[in-house]
Tab-separated table of C-alpha atoms and ligand atoms in Angstrom:
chain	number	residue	atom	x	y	z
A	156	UNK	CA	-20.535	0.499	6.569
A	157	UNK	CA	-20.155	-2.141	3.848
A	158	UNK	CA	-18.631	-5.194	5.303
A	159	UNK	CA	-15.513	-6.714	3.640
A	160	UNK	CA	-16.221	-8.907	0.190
A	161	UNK	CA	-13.832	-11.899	0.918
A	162	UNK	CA	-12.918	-12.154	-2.763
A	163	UNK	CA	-11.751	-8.484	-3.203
A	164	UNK	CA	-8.597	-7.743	-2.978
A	165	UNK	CA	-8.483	-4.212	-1.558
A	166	UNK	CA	-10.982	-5.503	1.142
A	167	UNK	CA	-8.055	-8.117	1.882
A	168	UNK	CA	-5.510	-5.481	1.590
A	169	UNK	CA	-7.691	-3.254	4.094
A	170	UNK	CA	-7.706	-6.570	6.755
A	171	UNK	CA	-4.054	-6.712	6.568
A	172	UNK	CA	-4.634	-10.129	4.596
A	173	UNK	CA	-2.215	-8.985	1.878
A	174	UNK	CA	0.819	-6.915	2.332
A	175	UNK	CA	0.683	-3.315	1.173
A	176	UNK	CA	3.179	-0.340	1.350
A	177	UNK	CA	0.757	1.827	3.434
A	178	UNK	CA	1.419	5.521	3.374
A	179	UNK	CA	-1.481	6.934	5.193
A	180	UNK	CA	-4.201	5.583	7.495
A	181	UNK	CA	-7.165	7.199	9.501
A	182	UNK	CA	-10.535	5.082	10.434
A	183	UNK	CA	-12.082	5.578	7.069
A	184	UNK	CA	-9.422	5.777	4.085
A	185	UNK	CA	-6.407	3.918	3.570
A	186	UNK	CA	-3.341	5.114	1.453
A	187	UNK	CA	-0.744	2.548	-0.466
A	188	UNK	CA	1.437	2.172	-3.199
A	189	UNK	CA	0.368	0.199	-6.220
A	190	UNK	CA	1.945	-2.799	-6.769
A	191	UNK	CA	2.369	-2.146	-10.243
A	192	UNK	CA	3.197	1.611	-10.467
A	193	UNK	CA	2.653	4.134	-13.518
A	194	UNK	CA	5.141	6.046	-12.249
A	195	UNK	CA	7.426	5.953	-9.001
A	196	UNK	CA	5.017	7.118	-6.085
A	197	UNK	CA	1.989	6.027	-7.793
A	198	UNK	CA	-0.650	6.011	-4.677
A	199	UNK	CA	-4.335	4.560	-4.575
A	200	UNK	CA	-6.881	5.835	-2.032
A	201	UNK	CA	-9.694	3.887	-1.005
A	202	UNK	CA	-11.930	3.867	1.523
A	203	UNK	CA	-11.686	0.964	3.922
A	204	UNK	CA	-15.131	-0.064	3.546
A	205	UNK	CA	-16.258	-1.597	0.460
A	206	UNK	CA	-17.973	0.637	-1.882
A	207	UNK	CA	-17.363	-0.080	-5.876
A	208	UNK	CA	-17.896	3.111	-7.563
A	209	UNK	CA	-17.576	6.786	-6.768
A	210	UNK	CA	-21.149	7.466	-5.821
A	211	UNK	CA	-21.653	4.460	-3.670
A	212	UNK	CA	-19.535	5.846	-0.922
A	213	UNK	CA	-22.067	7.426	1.880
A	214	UNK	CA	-21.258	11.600	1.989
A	215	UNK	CA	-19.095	11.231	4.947
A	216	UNK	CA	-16.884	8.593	3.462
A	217	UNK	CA	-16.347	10.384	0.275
A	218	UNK	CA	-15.598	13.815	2.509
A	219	UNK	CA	-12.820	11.816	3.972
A	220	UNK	CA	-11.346	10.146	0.626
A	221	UNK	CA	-11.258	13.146	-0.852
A	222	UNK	CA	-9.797	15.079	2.122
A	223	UNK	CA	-7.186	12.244	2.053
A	224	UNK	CA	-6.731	12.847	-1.699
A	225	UNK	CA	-6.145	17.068	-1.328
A	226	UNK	CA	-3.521	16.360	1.262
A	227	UNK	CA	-1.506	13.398	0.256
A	228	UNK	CA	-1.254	14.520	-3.685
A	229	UNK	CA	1.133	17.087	-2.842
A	230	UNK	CA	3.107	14.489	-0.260
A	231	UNK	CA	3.118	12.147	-2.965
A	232	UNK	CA	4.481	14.887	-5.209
A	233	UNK	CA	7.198	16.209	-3.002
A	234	UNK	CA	8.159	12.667	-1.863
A	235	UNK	CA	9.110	12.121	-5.665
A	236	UNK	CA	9.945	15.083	-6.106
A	237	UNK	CA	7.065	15.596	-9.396
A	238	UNK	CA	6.287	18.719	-10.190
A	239	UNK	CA	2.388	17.890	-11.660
A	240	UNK	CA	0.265	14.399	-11.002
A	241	UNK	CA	-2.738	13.103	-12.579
A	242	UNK	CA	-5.304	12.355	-10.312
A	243	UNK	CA	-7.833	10.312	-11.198
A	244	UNK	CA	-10.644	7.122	-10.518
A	245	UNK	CA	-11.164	4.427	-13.085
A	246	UNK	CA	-15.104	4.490	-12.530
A	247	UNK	CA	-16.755	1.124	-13.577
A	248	UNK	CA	-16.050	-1.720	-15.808
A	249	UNK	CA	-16.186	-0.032	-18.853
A	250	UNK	CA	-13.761	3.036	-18.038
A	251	UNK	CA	-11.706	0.542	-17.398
A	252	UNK	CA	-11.837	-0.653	-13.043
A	253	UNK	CA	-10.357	-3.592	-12.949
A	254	UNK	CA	-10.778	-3.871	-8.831
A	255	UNK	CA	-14.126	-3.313	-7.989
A	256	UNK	CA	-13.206	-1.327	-5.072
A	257	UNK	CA	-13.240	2.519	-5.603
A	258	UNK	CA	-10.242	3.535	-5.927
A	259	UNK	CA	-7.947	7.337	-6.369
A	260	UNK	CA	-4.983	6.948	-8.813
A	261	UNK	CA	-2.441	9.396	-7.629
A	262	UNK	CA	0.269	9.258	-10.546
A	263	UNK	CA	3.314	11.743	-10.697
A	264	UNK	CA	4.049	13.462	-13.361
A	265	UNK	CA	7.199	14.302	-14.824
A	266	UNK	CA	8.181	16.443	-17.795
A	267	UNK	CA	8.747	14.760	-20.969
A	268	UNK	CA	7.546	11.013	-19.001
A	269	UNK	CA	5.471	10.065	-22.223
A	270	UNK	CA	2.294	10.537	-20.523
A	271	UNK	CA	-0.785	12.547	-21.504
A	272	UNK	CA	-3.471	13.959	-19.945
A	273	UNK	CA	-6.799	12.492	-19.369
A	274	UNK	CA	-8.340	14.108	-22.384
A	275	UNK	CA	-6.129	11.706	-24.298
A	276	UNK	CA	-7.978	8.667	-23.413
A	277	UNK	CA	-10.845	9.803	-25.914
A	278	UNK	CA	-10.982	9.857	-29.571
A	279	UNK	CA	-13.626	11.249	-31.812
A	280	UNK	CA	-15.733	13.814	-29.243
A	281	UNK	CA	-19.219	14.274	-30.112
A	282	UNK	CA	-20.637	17.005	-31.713
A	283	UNK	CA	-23.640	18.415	-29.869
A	284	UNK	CA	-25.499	21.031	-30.635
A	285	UNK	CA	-26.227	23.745	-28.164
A	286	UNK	CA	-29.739	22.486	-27.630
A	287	UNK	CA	-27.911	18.827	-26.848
A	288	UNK	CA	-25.726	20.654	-24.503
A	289	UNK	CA	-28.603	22.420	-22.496
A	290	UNK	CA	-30.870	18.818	-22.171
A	291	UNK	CA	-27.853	17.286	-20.640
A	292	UNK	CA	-27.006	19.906	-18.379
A	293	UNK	CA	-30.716	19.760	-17.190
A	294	UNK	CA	-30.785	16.094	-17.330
A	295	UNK	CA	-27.416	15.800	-14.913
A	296	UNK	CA	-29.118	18.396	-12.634
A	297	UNK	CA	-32.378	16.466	-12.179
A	298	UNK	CA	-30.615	13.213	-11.625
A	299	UNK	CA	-28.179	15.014	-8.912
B	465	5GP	P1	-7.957	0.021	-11.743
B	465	5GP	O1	-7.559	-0.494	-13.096
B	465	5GP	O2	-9.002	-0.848	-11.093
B	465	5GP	O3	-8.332	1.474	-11.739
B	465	5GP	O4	-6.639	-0.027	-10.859
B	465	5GP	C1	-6.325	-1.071	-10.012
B	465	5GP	C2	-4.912	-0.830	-9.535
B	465	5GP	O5	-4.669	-1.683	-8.435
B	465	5GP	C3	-3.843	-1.143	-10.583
B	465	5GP	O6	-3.065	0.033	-10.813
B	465	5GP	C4	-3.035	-2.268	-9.964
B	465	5GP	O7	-1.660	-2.148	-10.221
B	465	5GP	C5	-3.344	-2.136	-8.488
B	465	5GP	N1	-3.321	-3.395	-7.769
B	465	5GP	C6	-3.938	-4.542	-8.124
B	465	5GP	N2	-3.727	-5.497	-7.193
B	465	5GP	C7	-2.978	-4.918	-6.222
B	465	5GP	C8	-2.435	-5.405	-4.984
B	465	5GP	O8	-2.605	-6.566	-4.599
B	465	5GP	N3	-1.699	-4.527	-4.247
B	465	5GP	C9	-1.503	-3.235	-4.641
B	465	5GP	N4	-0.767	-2.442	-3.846
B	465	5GP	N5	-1.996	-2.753	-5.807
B	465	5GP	C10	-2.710	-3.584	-6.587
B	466	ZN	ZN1	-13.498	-4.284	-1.261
């Protein structure tokens, strides 16, 4: 287990250091409200240790995010009473983490809120041929 980076503030947030709304706890994960929400009942889930990107977290860890994730997205949903959510990690620097701690967005969703779905963030998509499409798919599965 990662031990806590003093300057990060979801480490500090784990120690109790700073306040946070918590909404679920076990040994691994922690559950809170952002302090700047999307939408009401906006939720981040982190693990307690620190681990920066999805892919750092050891297979156990991520189990238990993720098992955090399937059962407080409809709790987060009912509690706001949000029919959808949009669920979703900001994975590095460049996609836009701004904490460096990983992190699960859990955003309700509301009919006719303005917001769009993930695809949304993207503008021109590239135009691969099939041959692109199979190296990738081979190069992803000899990386996994
Ligand atoms: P990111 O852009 O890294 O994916 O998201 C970071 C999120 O953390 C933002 O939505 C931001 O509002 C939230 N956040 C930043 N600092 C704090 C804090 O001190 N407390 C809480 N509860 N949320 C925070
Ligand atoms: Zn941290």
């Amino acid at each position: 287990m990662n031990d806590k980076v003093d300057d990060c503030i979801f480490c500090q947030i784990v120690a109790g250091d700073i306040p946070s709304r918590t909404v679920y706890e076990d040994d691994t994960v922690l559950a809170f409200l952002d302090a700047n929400p999307l939408a009401r009942g906006h939720t981040l889930v982190i693990p307690k240790a620190h681990h920066e990107r999805v892919g750092d977290m050891p297979g156990d860890v991520a189990e238990a995010v993720f098992a955090a994730v399937n059962d407080l997205t409809p709790a987060v949903e009912a509690a706001v009473d949000a029919p959808a959510s949009t669920v979703a990690f900001n994975n590095g620097e460049a996609a836009g983490q701004e904490v460096p701690h990983a992190h699960c967005h859990i955003v309700p969703r509301f009919d006719d809120d303005g917001g769009r779905p993930i695809h949304s963030l993207f503008g021109d998509r590239p135009d691969l041929s099939e041959d692109e499409l199979d190296g990738i798919a081979a190069e992803i599965g000899d990386a996994a």
